[in-house]
Amino acid sequence: MKDIGKNIKQLRMQKNMTQDELAEKLYVTRQTVSNYEIGKSRPDVEMLTRIAELLETDVNSLIYGPAPDTK
């Protein structure tokens, strides 16, 4: 669970989305997204759900990391 920020960043970058773009869609500042990604703060459950929806994933992927590719 300590890697939530790293997982958010990884999934955001896979979507070719900047921190600014994600922040705008979440109605927060870029600094808030940055704080999530560096582990300075953690999103609450509601925010995790919104992030997951925007990144087209599930909350478990944000908490535990994306499922490994099985290709």
Short mmCIF file of C-alpha atoms in Angstrom, two decimals:
data_model
loop_
_atom_site.label_atom_id
_atom_site.label_comp_id
_atom_site.label_asym_id
_atom_site.label_seq_id
_atom_site.Cartn_x
_atom_site.Cartn_y
_atom_site.Cartn_z
CA MET A 1 0.00 0.00 0.00
CA LYS A 2 3.02 2.26 0.38
CA ASP A 3 3.41 2.48 -3.41
CA ILE A 4 0.09 4.17 -4.17
CA GLY A 5 1.86 7.27 -5.46
CA LYS A 6 4.21 5.26 -7.67
CA ASN A 7 1.23 3.32 -9.05
CA ILE A 8 -0.73 6.50 -9.78
CA LYS A 9 2.27 7.95 -11.61
CA GLN A 10 2.88 4.78 -13.61
CA LEU A 11 -0.76 4.46 -14.68
CA ARG A 12 -1.01 8.19 -15.44
CA MET A 13 2.07 8.04 -17.65
CA GLN A 14 0.72 4.96 -19.47
CA LYS A 15 -2.25 7.14 -20.44
CA ASN A 16 0.16 9.87 -21.65
CA MET A 17 -1.43 12.25 -19.16
CA THR A 18 0.40 15.05 -17.39
CA GLN A 19 -0.04 15.89 -13.73
CA ASP A 20 -1.79 19.07 -14.84
CA GLU A 21 -4.27 17.14 -16.99
CA LEU A 22 -5.07 14.67 -14.21
CA ALA A 23 -5.40 17.46 -11.67
CA GLU A 24 -7.80 19.38 -13.91
CA LYS A 25 -10.03 16.32 -14.31
CA LEU A 26 -9.96 15.70 -10.54
CA TYR A 27 -10.65 19.39 -9.75
CA VAL A 28 -7.49 19.63 -7.64
CA THR A 29 -4.17 21.38 -8.12
CA ARG A 30 -1.17 19.89 -9.88
CA GLN A 31 0.60 20.11 -6.53
CA THR A 32 -2.00 17.78 -5.02
CA VAL A 33 -1.35 15.18 -7.72
CA SER A 34 2.38 15.63 -7.22
CA ASN A 35 1.99 15.12 -3.47
CA TYR A 36 0.10 11.88 -4.09
CA GLU A 37 2.79 10.65 -6.48
CA ILE A 38 5.75 11.42 -4.20
CA GLY A 39 3.97 10.04 -1.13
CA LYS A 40 3.72 13.35 0.71
CA SER A 41 -0.04 12.79 1.02
CA ARG A 42 -2.48 10.04 0.17
CA PRO A 43 -5.80 10.29 -1.63
CA ASP A 44 -8.87 9.32 0.35
CA VAL A 45 -11.15 6.48 -0.78
CA GLU A 46 -13.40 8.77 -2.81
CA MET A 47 -10.42 10.31 -4.59
CA LEU A 48 -8.90 6.87 -5.26
CA THR A 49 -12.16 5.88 -6.94
CA ARG A 50 -12.14 9.02 -9.11
CA ILE A 51 -8.48 8.51 -10.06
CA ALA A 52 -9.15 4.88 -10.96
CA GLU A 53 -12.06 5.87 -13.20
CA LEU A 54 -10.00 8.53 -15.01
CA LEU A 55 -7.08 6.16 -15.50
CA GLU A 56 -9.46 3.39 -16.63
CA THR A 57 -8.37 0.95 -13.96
CA ASP A 58 -9.61 -0.27 -10.60
CA VAL A 59 -8.76 0.88 -7.10
CA ASN A 60 -6.82 -2.34 -6.43
CA SER A 61 -4.40 -1.41 -9.22
CA LEU A 62 -3.78 1.93 -7.54
CA ILE A 63 -3.21 0.34 -4.15
CA TYR A 64 -1.32 -2.82 -5.09
CA GLY A 65 0.00 -1.99 -8.56
CA PRO A 66 -1.19 -2.97 -12.02
CA ALA A 67 -1.61 -6.66 -12.71
CA PRO A 68 1.41 -8.12 -14.49
CA ASP A 69 1.08 -8.60 -18.24
CA THR A 70 0.23 -12.22 -19.00
CA LYS A 71 0.93 -12.00 -22.72
#
